[in-house]
Amino acid sequence: MPLISFTPQKAFSDLTDREVLALAVQAEEEDGRIYREMAEQLRNDYPASAAVFDRMAEEESEHRRRLLELFQERFGNHIPLIRREDVRGFMKRKPMWMSTRYDIDAIRGRAASMEAEAANFYRRAAARSSDPQVRKLLGDLAEIEAGHEATAENLEAAVPTSEREAERETARRNFVLQIVQPGLIGLMDGSVSTLAPVFAAAFATHDTWQTFLVGMAASIGAGISMGFAEALSDDGQLSGRGRPLIRGLASGLMTTVGGVGHTIPYLIPNFRVATAIAIAVVIVELWAIAYIRARYMDTPFLRAAFQIVVGGLLVFATGILIGSA
């Protein structure tokens, strides 16, 4: 049994008008189903955009009906099953249920790409058809699909202003819940919780390499722990916090980054220089945490800075005191 198998494909230039119409019927049906799936994915959070995709799905059904009528008029009722992947040069559509992202911008971009491909297909098919009626229908559909491409690219403009503002707020809330919040928690944990072991090791040993090893172990260990804890905390269905894997990655990565930031300076052999740079990095980390809290969590900057700085200084002092004992 061969390890690699190739699906036979036919060149687009070798297709007859009958085969082109059969391919177009199948493509319109597939695109209509994809648009309906997009609408369902967006309906709860972006109802106005979902309505736009519902209309696009209905228009794809109308295109399919016109193609079917012409096919039956020209070639009878039997329509061969010809799919995009059966024709060389066509891209197979990835099913929506296999998509890992359901955010509005990704869906808009995919819809625009689909319509651009459809318009190009109809233009090429119309140019090579010898049947005037087939050529006219394909040319008309090319113009319609080009208009759909513009609609998809400017989907936000097609939504009423009030609905657009609501969708922007929903997108912002989802971004905060799914990315910013777990990432911020990780950054706070990585930056603050690793201060004590890193500076305790530094002042206990005055050995920059040993301090670096302790810091890396603490940072990576904390990142793994926080990542698993966040990913297993809930599945995101009821809380609306999104995919557990994405949240776990954001939290784990930022936890590691927070600890590694003030660990890297201890690659410098000089203990005093390394410690001075590490302290400067800690100040930057704490300022970044305060800024993110103020920017995305609606916490006044001074209050956020005070809370983070006080907590960080207490942990920092604890590490130095234990290390100097």
PDB file of C-alpha atoms in Angstrom:
ATOM      1  CA  MET A   1       0.000   0.000   0.000  1.00  0.00           C
ATOM      2  CA  PRO A   2       1.603   3.350  -0.998  1.00  0.00           C
ATOM      3  CA  LEU A   3       2.434   5.754   1.789  1.00  0.00           C
ATOM      4  CA  ILE A   4       1.436   8.751  -0.332  1.00  0.00           C
ATOM      5  CA  SER A   5      -1.643   8.898  -2.540  1.00  0.00           C
ATOM      6  CA  PHE A   6      -2.562  11.641  -4.968  1.00  0.00           C
ATOM      7  CA  THR A   7      -6.139  12.600  -5.794  1.00  0.00           C
ATOM      8  CA  PRO A   8      -6.528  12.910  -9.578  1.00  0.00           C
ATOM      9  CA  GLN A   9      -7.317  16.434 -10.715  1.00  0.00           C
ATOM     10  CA  LYS A  10      -8.384  17.972 -13.982  1.00  0.00           C
ATOM     11  CA  ALA A  11      -7.007  21.175 -15.422  1.00  0.00           C
ATOM     12  CA  PHE A  12      -9.449  24.078 -15.433  1.00  0.00           C
ATOM     13  CA  SER A  13      -8.745  24.703 -19.112  1.00  0.00           C
ATOM     14  CA  ASP A  14      -9.955  21.178 -19.923  1.00  0.00           C
ATOM     15  CA  LEU A  15     -13.390  21.631 -18.353  1.00  0.00           C
ATOM     16  CA  THR A  16     -16.430  21.750 -20.617  1.00  0.00           C
ATOM     17  CA  ASP A  17     -19.267  24.232 -20.107  1.00  0.00           C
ATOM     18  CA  ARG A  18     -21.253  21.396 -18.529  1.00  0.00           C
ATOM     19  CA  GLU A  19     -18.473  20.685 -16.059  1.00  0.00           C
ATOM     20  CA  VAL A  20     -17.943  24.374 -15.286  1.00  0.00           C
ATOM     21  CA  LEU A  21     -21.606  24.826 -14.442  1.00  0.00           C
ATOM     22  CA  ALA A  22     -21.608  21.665 -12.311  1.00  0.00           C
ATOM     23  CA  LEU A  23     -18.554  22.950 -10.446  1.00  0.00           C
ATOM     24  CA  ALA A  24     -20.212  26.340  -9.942  1.00  0.00           C
ATOM     25  CA  VAL A  25     -23.373  24.738  -8.539  1.00  0.00           C
ATOM     26  CA  GLN A  26     -21.357  22.763  -6.007  1.00  0.00           C
ATOM     27  CA  ALA A  27     -19.204  25.793  -5.100  1.00  0.00           C
ATOM     28  CA  GLU A  28     -22.212  28.042  -4.482  1.00  0.00           C
ATOM     29  CA  GLU A  29     -23.809  25.422  -2.250  1.00  0.00           C
ATOM     30  CA  GLU A  30     -20.603  25.033  -0.246  1.00  0.00           C
ATOM     31  CA  ASP A  31     -20.080  28.780   0.136  1.00  0.00           C
ATOM     32  CA  GLY A  32     -23.681  29.279   1.225  1.00  0.00           C
ATOM     33  CA  ARG A  33     -23.285  26.660   3.946  1.00  0.00           C
ATOM     34  CA  ILE A  34     -20.036  28.261   5.122  1.00  0.00           C
ATOM     35  CA  TYR A  35     -21.721  31.684   5.362  1.00  0.00           C
ATOM     36  CA  ARG A  36     -24.568  30.188   7.391  1.00  0.00           C
ATOM     37  CA  GLU A  37     -22.029  28.616   9.725  1.00  0.00           C
ATOM     38  CA  MET A  38     -20.246  31.968  10.047  1.00  0.00           C
ATOM     39  CA  ALA A  39     -23.555  33.593  10.913  1.00  0.00           C
ATOM     40  CA  GLU A  40     -24.228  31.011  13.607  1.00  0.00           C
ATOM     41  CA  GLN A  41     -20.769  31.477  15.119  1.00  0.00           C
ATOM     42  CA  LEU A  42     -21.299  35.245  15.291  1.00  0.00           C
ATOM     43  CA  ARG A  43     -24.997  35.382  16.192  1.00  0.00           C
ATOM     44  CA  ASN A  44     -24.655  35.648  19.986  1.00  0.00           C
ATOM     45  CA  ASP A  45     -21.908  38.268  20.138  1.00  0.00           C
ATOM     46  CA  TYR A  46     -22.265  40.010  16.750  1.00  0.00           C
ATOM     47  CA  PRO A  47     -25.938  39.760  15.691  1.00  0.00           C
ATOM     48  CA  ALA A  48     -25.762  42.556  13.115  1.00  0.00           C
ATOM     49  CA  SER A  49     -22.769  40.991  11.330  1.00  0.00           C
ATOM     50  CA  ALA A  50     -24.474  37.602  11.536  1.00  0.00           C
ATOM     51  CA  ALA A  51     -27.437  39.099   9.683  1.00  0.00           C
ATOM     52  CA  VAL A  52     -25.079  40.252   6.900  1.00  0.00           C
ATOM     53  CA  PHE A  53     -23.749  36.707   6.508  1.00  0.00           C
ATOM     54  CA  ASP A  54     -27.317  35.369   6.501  1.00  0.00           C
ATOM     55  CA  ARG A  55     -28.071  37.648   3.538  1.00  0.00           C
ATOM     56  CA  MET A  56     -24.886  36.556   1.769  1.00  0.00           C
ATOM     57  CA  ALA A  57     -25.880  32.903   2.262  1.00  0.00           C
ATOM     58  CA  GLU A  58     -29.299  33.616   0.770  1.00  0.00           C
ATOM     59  CA  GLU A  59     -27.686  35.276  -2.238  1.00  0.00           C
ATOM     60  CA  GLU A  60     -25.424  32.262  -2.728  1.00  0.00           C
ATOM     61  CA  SER A  61     -28.576  30.113  -2.779  1.00  0.00           C
ATOM     62  CA  GLU A  62     -30.047  32.375  -5.430  1.00  0.00           C
ATOM     63  CA  HIS A  63     -26.869  32.049  -7.531  1.00  0.00           C
ATOM     64  CA  ARG A  64     -27.099  28.275  -7.207  1.00  0.00           C
ATOM     65  CA  ARG A  65     -30.725  28.360  -8.349  1.00  0.00           C
ATOM     66  CA  ARG A  66     -29.840  30.373 -11.474  1.00  0.00           C
ATOM     67  CA  LEU A  67     -26.967  28.046 -12.270  1.00  0.00           C
ATOM     68  CA  LEU A  68     -29.198  24.994 -11.811  1.00  0.00           C
ATOM     69  CA  GLU A  69     -31.840  26.382 -14.145  1.00  0.00           C
ATOM     70  CA  LEU A  70     -29.307  27.079 -16.849  1.00  0.00           C
ATOM     71  CA  PHE A  71     -27.665  23.680 -16.409  1.00  0.00           C
ATOM     72  CA  GLN A  72     -31.000  21.857 -16.682  1.00  0.00           C
ATOM     73  CA  GLU A  73     -31.933  23.916 -19.729  1.00  0.00           C
ATOM     74  CA  ARG A  74     -28.658  23.153 -21.485  1.00  0.00           C
ATOM     75  CA  PHE A  75     -27.624  19.699 -20.257  1.00  0.00           C
ATOM     76  CA  GLY A  76     -30.535  17.979 -18.507  1.00  0.00           C
ATOM     77  CA  ASN A  77     -31.234  17.054 -14.903  1.00  0.00           C
ATOM     78  CA  HIS A  78     -28.189  14.942 -14.053  1.00  0.00           C
ATOM     79  CA  ILE A  79     -25.489  17.118 -12.481  1.00  0.00           C
ATOM     80  CA  PRO A  80     -22.091  15.455 -11.971  1.00  0.00           C
ATOM     81  CA  LEU A  81     -20.469  15.997  -8.572  1.00  0.00           C
ATOM     82  CA  ILE A  82     -17.442  18.168  -9.323  1.00  0.00           C
ATOM     83  CA  ARG A  83     -15.760  19.868  -6.367  1.00  0.00           C
ATOM     84  CA  ARG A  84     -13.092  22.541  -6.112  1.00  0.00           C
ATOM     85  CA  GLU A  85     -10.498  20.004  -5.025  1.00  0.00           C
ATOM     86  CA  ASP A  86     -11.150  18.016  -8.207  1.00  0.00           C
ATOM     87  CA  VAL A  87      -9.825  20.889 -10.342  1.00  0.00           C
ATOM     88  CA  ARG A  88      -6.160  21.815 -10.411  1.00  0.00           C
ATOM     89  CA  GLY A  89      -5.394  25.227  -8.939  1.00  0.00           C
ATOM     90  CA  PHE A  90      -8.475  25.529  -6.716  1.00  0.00           C
ATOM     91  CA  MET A  91      -8.151  25.771  -2.941  1.00  0.00           C
ATOM     92  CA  LYS A  92     -10.279  23.491  -0.804  1.00  0.00           C
ATOM     93  CA  ARG A  93     -12.400  25.398   1.686  1.00  0.00           C
ATOM     94  CA  LYS A  94     -11.572  24.638   5.319  1.00  0.00           C
ATOM     95  CA  PRO A  95     -14.795  23.770   7.184  1.00  0.00           C
ATOM     96  CA  MET A  96     -15.830  26.256   9.842  1.00  0.00           C
ATOM     97  CA  TRP A  97     -16.007  23.566  12.511  1.00  0.00           C
ATOM     98  CA  MET A  98     -12.264  22.979  12.006  1.00  0.00           C
ATOM     99  CA  SER A  99     -11.432  26.648  12.521  1.00  0.00           C
ATOM    100  CA  THR A 100      -9.650  27.564  15.747  1.00  0.00           C
ATOM    101  CA  ARG A 101     -10.614  31.237  15.652  1.00  0.00           C
ATOM    102  CA  TYR A 102     -14.092  32.706  15.626  1.00  0.00           C
ATOM    103  CA  ASP A 103     -13.247  36.374  16.040  1.00  0.00           C
ATOM    104  CA  ILE A 104     -14.962  38.858  13.771  1.00  0.00           C
ATOM    105  CA  ASP A 105     -11.834  40.122  11.984  1.00  0.00           C
ATOM    106  CA  ALA A 106     -10.691  36.616  11.024  1.00  0.00           C
ATOM    107  CA  ILE A 107     -14.136  35.763   9.660  1.00  0.00           C
ATOM    108  CA  ARG A 108     -14.329  38.998   7.678  1.00  0.00           C
ATOM    109  CA  GLY A 109     -10.952  38.282   6.113  1.00  0.00           C
ATOM    110  CA  ARG A 110     -11.943  34.735   5.204  1.00  0.00           C
ATOM    111  CA  ALA A 111     -15.218  35.874   3.632  1.00  0.00           C
ATOM    112  CA  ALA A 112     -13.417  38.497   1.531  1.00  0.00           C
ATOM    113  CA  SER A 113     -10.937  35.861   0.328  1.00  0.00           C
ATOM    114  CA  MET A 114     -13.773  33.478  -0.588  1.00  0.00           C
ATOM    115  CA  GLU A 115     -15.559  36.123  -2.638  1.00  0.00           C
ATOM    116  CA  ALA A 116     -12.361  37.153  -4.414  1.00  0.00           C
ATOM    117  CA  GLU A 117     -11.746  33.530  -5.418  1.00  0.00           C
ATOM    118  CA  ALA A 118     -15.352  33.146  -6.603  1.00  0.00           C
ATOM    119  CA  ALA A 119     -15.217  36.323  -8.697  1.00  0.00           C
ATOM    120  CA  ASN A 120     -11.944  35.216 -10.306  1.00  0.00           C
ATOM    121  CA  PHE A 121     -13.413  31.782 -11.069  1.00  0.00           C
ATOM    122  CA  TYR A 122     -16.454  33.246 -12.804  1.00  0.00           C
ATOM    123  CA  ARG A 123     -14.354  35.700 -14.832  1.00  0.00           C
ATOM    124  CA  ARG A 124     -12.069  32.929 -16.052  1.00  0.00           C
ATOM    125  CA  ALA A 125     -14.990  30.619 -16.783  1.00  0.00           C
ATOM    126  CA  ALA A 126     -16.898  33.304 -18.696  1.00  0.00           C
ATOM    127  CA  ALA A 127     -13.846  34.177 -20.792  1.00  0.00           C
ATOM    128  CA  ARG A 128     -13.454  30.616 -22.076  1.00  0.00           C
ATOM    129  CA  SER A 129     -17.112  29.670 -22.556  1.00  0.00           C
ATOM    130  CA  SER A 130     -18.412  29.253 -26.117  1.00  0.00           C
ATOM    131  CA  ASP A 131     -22.070  29.421 -25.096  1.00  0.00           C
ATOM    132  CA  PRO A 132     -23.410  33.023 -25.083  1.00  0.00           C
ATOM    133  CA  GLN A 133     -26.001  32.340 -22.389  1.00  0.00           C
ATOM    134  CA  VAL A 134     -23.522  30.534 -20.165  1.00  0.00           C
ATOM    135  CA  ARG A 135     -20.973  33.297 -20.709  1.00  0.00           C
ATOM    136  CA  LYS A 136     -23.521  35.986 -19.781  1.00  0.00           C
ATOM    137  CA  LEU A 137     -24.578  34.271 -16.555  1.00  0.00           C
ATOM    138  CA  LEU A 138     -20.991  33.621 -15.479  1.00  0.00           C
ATOM    139  CA  GLY A 139     -20.056  37.229 -16.229  1.00  0.00           C
ATOM    140  CA  ASP A 140     -23.002  38.505 -14.212  1.00  0.00           C
ATOM    141  CA  LEU A 141     -22.043  36.281 -11.282  1.00  0.00           C
ATOM    142  CA  ALA A 142     -18.449  37.537 -11.471  1.00  0.00           C
ATOM    143  CA  GLU A 143     -19.689  41.095 -10.997  1.00  0.00           C
ATOM    144  CA  ILE A 144     -21.961  40.072  -8.132  1.00  0.00           C
ATOM    145  CA  GLU A 145     -19.188  38.177  -6.354  1.00  0.00           C
ATOM    146  CA  ALA A 146     -16.863  41.156  -6.749  1.00  0.00           C
ATOM    147  CA  GLY A 147     -19.502  43.229  -4.974  1.00  0.00           C
ATOM    148  CA  HIS A 148     -19.667  40.610  -2.237  1.00  0.00           C
ATOM    149  CA  GLU A 149     -15.909  40.877  -1.810  1.00  0.00           C
ATOM    150  CA  ALA A 150     -16.275  44.590  -1.127  1.00  0.00           C
ATOM    151  CA  THR A 151     -19.115  43.860   1.299  1.00  0.00           C
ATOM    152  CA  ALA A 152     -16.991  41.340   3.180  1.00  0.00           C
ATOM    153  CA  GLU A 153     -13.976  43.650   3.278  1.00  0.00           C
ATOM    154  CA  ASN A 154     -16.158  46.491   4.567  1.00  0.00           C
ATOM    155  CA  LEU A 155     -18.430  44.359   6.689  1.00  0.00           C
ATOM    156  CA  GLU A 156     -18.105  46.741   9.614  1.00  0.00           C
ATOM    157  CA  ALA A 157     -19.436  49.603   7.470  1.00  0.00           C
ATOM    158  CA  ALA A 158     -22.440  47.493   6.460  1.00  0.00           C
ATOM    159  CA  VAL A 159     -23.529  47.270  10.087  1.00  0.00           C
ATOM    160  CA  PRO A 160     -25.630  50.109  11.596  1.00  0.00           C
ATOM    161  CA  THR A 161     -23.650  52.532  13.744  1.00  0.00           C
ATOM    162  CA  SER A 162     -25.333  51.568  17.008  1.00  0.00           C
ATOM    163  CA  GLU A 163     -24.787  47.869  16.319  1.00  0.00           C
ATOM    164  CA  ARG A 164     -21.205  48.554  15.254  1.00  0.00           C
ATOM    165  CA  GLU A 165     -20.389  50.190  18.581  1.00  0.00           C
ATOM    166  CA  ALA A 166     -21.957  47.271  20.444  1.00  0.00           C
ATOM    167  CA  GLU A 167     -19.911  44.794  18.397  1.00  0.00           C
ATOM    168  CA  ARG A 168     -16.704  46.734  19.046  1.00  0.00           C
ATOM    169  CA  GLU A 169     -17.405  46.659  22.764  1.00  0.00           C
ATOM    170  CA  THR A 170     -18.110  42.919  22.571  1.00  0.00           C
ATOM    171  CA  ALA A 171     -14.839  42.355  20.687  1.00  0.00           C
ATOM    172  CA  ARG A 172     -12.958  44.380  23.291  1.00  0.00           C
ATOM    173  CA  ARG A 173     -14.586  42.484  26.151  1.00  0.00           C
ATOM    174  CA  ASN A 174     -13.765  39.135  24.556  1.00  0.00           C
ATOM    175  CA  PHE A 175     -10.158  40.205  23.972  1.00  0.00           C
ATOM    176  CA  VAL A 176      -9.823  41.252  27.604  1.00  0.00           C
ATOM    177  CA  LEU A 177     -11.428  38.067  28.943  1.00  0.00           C
ATOM    178  CA  GLN A 178      -9.641  35.642  26.643  1.00  0.00           C
ATOM    179  CA  ILE A 179      -6.176  37.194  26.208  1.00  0.00           C
ATOM    180  CA  VAL A 180      -5.465  40.212  28.412  1.00  0.00           C
ATOM    181  CA  GLN A 181      -6.826  38.906  31.707  1.00  0.00           C
ATOM    182  CA  PRO A 182      -5.035  35.524  31.743  1.00  0.00           C
ATOM    183  CA  GLY A 183      -1.898  37.132  30.326  1.00  0.00           C
ATOM    184  CA  LEU A 184      -1.951  39.863  32.971  1.00  0.00           C
ATOM    185  CA  ILE A 185      -2.451  37.356  35.772  1.00  0.00           C
ATOM    186  CA  GLY A 186       0.508  35.394  34.426  1.00  0.00           C
ATOM    187  CA  LEU A 187       2.702  38.486  34.107  1.00  0.00           C
ATOM    188  CA  MET A 188       1.881  39.546  37.662  1.00  0.00           C
ATOM    189  CA  ASP A 189       2.582  36.089  39.019  1.00  0.00           C
ATOM    190  CA  GLY A 190       5.804  35.689  37.044  1.00  0.00           C
ATOM    191  CA  SER A 191       7.127  39.138  37.832  1.00  0.00           C
ATOM    192  CA  VAL A 192       6.208  39.285  41.516  1.00  0.00           C
ATOM    193  CA  SER A 193       6.345  35.689  42.749  1.00  0.00           C
ATOM    194  CA  THR A 194       9.817  35.035  41.317  1.00  0.00           C
ATOM    195  CA  LEU A 195      11.338  38.130  42.919  1.00  0.00           C
ATOM    196  CA  ALA A 196      11.841  36.397  46.252  1.00  0.00           C
ATOM    197  CA  PRO A 197      13.647  33.264  45.003  1.00  0.00           C
ATOM    198  CA  VAL A 198      15.776  35.169  42.487  1.00  0.00           C
ATOM    199  CA  PHE A 199      17.015  37.858  44.862  1.00  0.00           C
ATOM    200  CA  ALA A 200      17.264  35.446  47.782  1.00  0.00           C
ATOM    201  CA  ALA A 201      19.567  33.282  45.657  1.00  0.00           C
ATOM    202  CA  ALA A 202      21.485  36.354  44.517  1.00  0.00           C
ATOM    203  CA  PHE A 203      22.203  37.744  47.994  1.00  0.00           C
ATOM    204  CA  ALA A 204      22.757  34.309  49.525  1.00  0.00           C
ATOM    205  CA  THR A 205      25.354  33.152  46.995  1.00  0.00           C
ATOM    206  CA  HIS A 206      26.623  36.312  45.226  1.00  0.00           C
ATOM    207  CA  ASP A 207      27.016  33.880  42.301  1.00  0.00           C
ATOM    208  CA  THR A 208      25.376  35.207  39.148  1.00  0.00           C
ATOM    209  CA  TRP A 209      25.281  31.835  37.357  1.00  0.00           C
ATOM    210  CA  GLN A 210      23.621  30.056  40.272  1.00  0.00           C
ATOM    211  CA  THR A 211      21.160  32.927  40.554  1.00  0.00           C
ATOM    212  CA  PHE A 212      20.396  32.640  36.845  1.00  0.00           C
ATOM    213  CA  LEU A 213      19.689  28.904  37.178  1.00  0.00           C
ATOM    214  CA  VAL A 214      17.376  29.482  40.148  1.00  0.00           C
ATOM    215  CA  GLY A 215      15.553  32.258  38.283  1.00  0.00           C
ATOM    216  CA  MET A 216      15.066  30.191  35.119  1.00  0.00           C
ATOM    217  CA  ALA A 217      13.841  27.198  37.106  1.00  0.00           C
ATOM    218  CA  ALA A 218      11.394  29.359  39.052  1.00  0.00           C
ATOM    219  CA  SER A 219      10.163  31.169  35.922  1.00  0.00           C
ATOM    220  CA  ILE A 220       9.645  28.108  33.732  1.00  0.00           C
ATOM    221  CA  GLY A 221       8.165  26.103  36.589  1.00  0.00           C
ATOM    222  CA  ALA A 222       5.751  28.906  37.440  1.00  0.00           C
ATOM    223  CA  GLY A 223       4.835  29.279  33.740  1.00  0.00           C
ATOM    224  CA  ILE A 224       3.978  25.589  33.407  1.00  0.00           C
ATOM    225  CA  SER A 225       1.986  25.641  36.638  1.00  0.00           C
ATOM    226  CA  MET A 226       0.040  28.795  35.748  1.00  0.00           C
ATOM    227  CA  GLY A 227      -0.612  27.582  32.211  1.00  0.00           C
ATOM    228  CA  PHE A 228      -2.156  24.329  33.366  1.00  0.00           C
ATOM    229  CA  ALA A 229      -4.078  26.035  36.166  1.00  0.00           C
ATOM    230  CA  GLU A 230      -5.647  28.541  33.770  1.00  0.00           C
ATOM    231  CA  ALA A 231      -6.418  25.982  31.063  1.00  0.00           C
ATOM    232  CA  LEU A 232      -8.100  23.649  33.546  1.00  0.00           C
ATOM    233  CA  SER A 233      -9.964  26.344  35.482  1.00  0.00           C
ATOM    234  CA  ASP A 234     -13.025  26.308  33.190  1.00  0.00           C
ATOM    235  CA  ASP A 235     -13.939  25.438  29.611  1.00  0.00           C
ATOM    236  CA  GLY A 236     -15.043  28.982  28.796  1.00  0.00           C
ATOM    237  CA  GLN A 237     -18.563  27.967  27.783  1.00  0.00           C
ATOM    238  CA  LEU A 238     -20.403  29.567  30.698  1.00  0.00           C
ATOM    239  CA  SER A 239     -17.901  32.264  31.612  1.00  0.00           C
ATOM    240  CA  GLY A 240     -17.381  33.439  28.018  1.00  0.00           C
ATOM    241  CA  ARG A 241     -13.620  33.420  28.596  1.00  0.00           C
ATOM    242  CA  GLY A 242     -12.849  31.604  25.364  1.00  0.00           C
ATOM    243  CA  ARG A 243     -10.781  28.546  24.548  1.00  0.00           C
ATOM    244  CA  PRO A 244      -8.937  27.039  27.549  1.00  0.00           C
ATOM    245  CA  LEU A 245      -5.856  26.279  25.447  1.00  0.00           C
ATOM    246  CA  ILE A 246      -5.465  29.911  24.341  1.00  0.00           C
ATOM    247  CA  ARG A 247      -5.957  31.207  27.883  1.00  0.00           C
ATOM    248  CA  GLY A 248      -3.493  28.649  29.253  1.00  0.00           C
ATOM    249  CA  LEU A 249      -0.872  29.578  26.673  1.00  0.00           C
ATOM    250  CA  ALA A 250      -1.310  33.302  27.348  1.00  0.00           C
ATOM    251  CA  SER A 251      -1.068  32.845  31.104  1.00  0.00           C
ATOM    252  CA  GLY A 252       1.846  30.383  31.021  1.00  0.00           C
ATOM    253  CA  LEU A 253       3.867  32.361  28.494  1.00  0.00           C
ATOM    254  CA  MET A 254       3.458  35.679  30.304  1.00  0.00           C
ATOM    255  CA  THR A 255       4.277  34.061  33.648  1.00  0.00           C
ATOM    256  CA  THR A 256       7.543  32.794  32.213  1.00  0.00           C
ATOM    257  CA  VAL A 257       8.301  36.141  30.572  1.00  0.00           C
ATOM    258  CA  GLY A 258       7.665  37.966  33.849  1.00  0.00           C
ATOM    259  CA  GLY A 259      10.228  35.834  35.687  1.00  0.00           C
ATOM    260  CA  VAL A 260      12.810  35.601  32.931  1.00  0.00           C
ATOM    261  CA  GLY A 261      12.933  39.410  32.579  1.00  0.00           C
ATOM    262  CA  HIS A 262      14.809  39.994  35.832  1.00  0.00           C
ATOM    263  CA  THR A 263      16.667  36.670  35.584  1.00  0.00           C
ATOM    264  CA  ILE A 264      18.470  37.346  32.287  1.00  0.00           C
ATOM    265  CA  PRO A 265      20.702  40.105  33.759  1.00  0.00           C
ATOM    266  CA  TYR A 266      22.409  37.461  35.929  1.00  0.00           C
ATOM    267  CA  LEU A 267      24.127  36.143  32.822  1.00  0.00           C
ATOM    268  CA  ILE A 268      26.445  39.093  33.478  1.00  0.00           C
ATOM    269  CA  PRO A 269      29.367  37.825  35.633  1.00  0.00           C
ATOM    270  CA  ASN A 270      29.644  41.016  37.693  1.00  0.00           C
ATOM    271  CA  PHE A 271      27.233  40.636  40.633  1.00  0.00           C
ATOM    272  CA  ARG A 272      26.706  44.351  41.292  1.00  0.00           C
ATOM    273  CA  VAL A 273      26.077  45.212  37.637  1.00  0.00           C
ATOM    274  CA  ALA A 274      23.765  42.243  37.166  1.00  0.00           C
ATOM    275  CA  THR A 275      21.755  43.106  40.284  1.00  0.00           C
ATOM    276  CA  ALA A 276      21.458  46.776  39.342  1.00  0.00           C
ATOM    277  CA  ILE A 277      20.132  45.857  35.888  1.00  0.00           C
ATOM    278  CA  ALA A 278      17.779  43.248  37.392  1.00  0.00           C
ATOM    279  CA  ILE A 279      16.322  45.874  39.738  1.00  0.00           C
ATOM    280  CA  ALA A 280      15.817  48.246  36.797  1.00  0.00           C
ATOM    281  CA  VAL A 281      14.037  45.478  34.901  1.00  0.00           C
ATOM    282  CA  VAL A 282      11.774  44.858  37.907  1.00  0.00           C
ATOM    283  CA  ILE A 283      10.788  48.540  37.909  1.00  0.00           C
ATOM    284  CA  VAL A 284       9.891  48.334  34.198  1.00  0.00           C
ATOM    285  CA  GLU A 285       7.902  45.126  34.777  1.00  0.00           C
ATOM    286  CA  LEU A 286       5.895  46.638  37.607  1.00  0.00           C
ATOM    287  CA  TRP A 287       5.198  49.762  35.544  1.00  0.00           C
ATOM    288  CA  ALA A 288       4.041  47.611  32.606  1.00  0.00           C
ATOM    289  CA  ILE A 289       1.670  45.668  34.854  1.00  0.00           C
ATOM    290  CA  ALA A 290       0.218  48.892  36.247  1.00  0.00           C
ATOM    291  CA  TYR A 291      -0.233  50.292  32.721  1.00  0.00           C
ATOM    292  CA  ILE A 292      -2.006  47.165  31.446  1.00  0.00           C
ATOM    293  CA  ARG A 293      -4.335  47.162  34.449  1.00  0.00           C
ATOM    294  CA  ALA A 294      -5.149  50.817  33.862  1.00  0.00           C
ATOM    295  CA  ARG A 295      -5.560  50.352  30.094  1.00  0.00           C
ATOM    296  CA  TYR A 296      -7.683  47.215  29.986  1.00  0.00           C
ATOM    297  CA  MET A 297      -9.036  46.561  33.480  1.00  0.00           C
ATOM    298  CA  ASP A 298     -10.411  50.081  34.078  1.00  0.00           C
ATOM    299  CA  THR A 299      -8.217  50.571  37.155  1.00  0.00           C
ATOM    300  CA  PRO A 300      -6.911  54.133  37.744  1.00  0.00           C
ATOM    301  CA  PHE A 301      -3.197  54.151  36.914  1.00  0.00           C
ATOM    302  CA  LEU A 302      -2.023  55.594  40.241  1.00  0.00           C
ATOM    303  CA  ARG A 303      -4.057  53.057  42.195  1.00  0.00           C
ATOM    304  CA  ALA A 304      -2.809  50.202  40.001  1.00  0.00           C
ATOM    305  CA  ALA A 305       0.784  51.421  40.323  1.00  0.00           C
ATOM    306  CA  PHE A 306       0.496  51.749  44.097  1.00  0.00           C
ATOM    307  CA  GLN A 307      -0.949  48.239  44.502  1.00  0.00           C
ATOM    308  CA  ILE A 308       1.626  46.601  42.250  1.00  0.00           C
ATOM    309  CA  VAL A 309       4.623  48.550  43.565  1.00  0.00           C
ATOM    310  CA  VAL A 310       3.769  47.898  47.207  1.00  0.00           C
ATOM    311  CA  GLY A 311       3.262  44.187  46.580  1.00  0.00           C
ATOM    312  CA  GLY A 312       6.415  43.957  44.483  1.00  0.00           C
ATOM    313  CA  LEU A 313       8.524  45.803  47.034  1.00  0.00           C
ATOM    314  CA  LEU A 314       7.325  43.552  49.848  1.00  0.00           C
ATOM    315  CA  VAL A 315       8.251  40.414  47.894  1.00  0.00           C
ATOM    316  CA  PHE A 316      11.528  41.995  46.788  1.00  0.00           C
ATOM    317  CA  ALA A 317      12.440  42.897  50.371  1.00  0.00           C
ATOM    318  CA  THR A 318      11.514  39.411  51.530  1.00  0.00           C
ATOM    319  CA  GLY A 319      13.916  37.878  49.037  1.00  0.00           C
ATOM    320  CA  ILE A 320      16.789  40.166  50.034  1.00  0.00           C
ATOM    321  CA  LEU A 321      16.219  39.619  53.765  1.00  0.00           C
ATOM    322  CA  ILE A 322      16.097  35.852  53.431  1.00  0.00           C
ATOM    323  CA  GLY A 323      19.103  35.807  51.127  1.00  0.00           C
ATOM    324  CA  SER A 324      21.138  38.035  53.447  1.00  0.00           C
ATOM    325  CA  ALA A 325      20.312  36.085  56.597  1.00  0.00           C
TER     326      ALA A 325
END
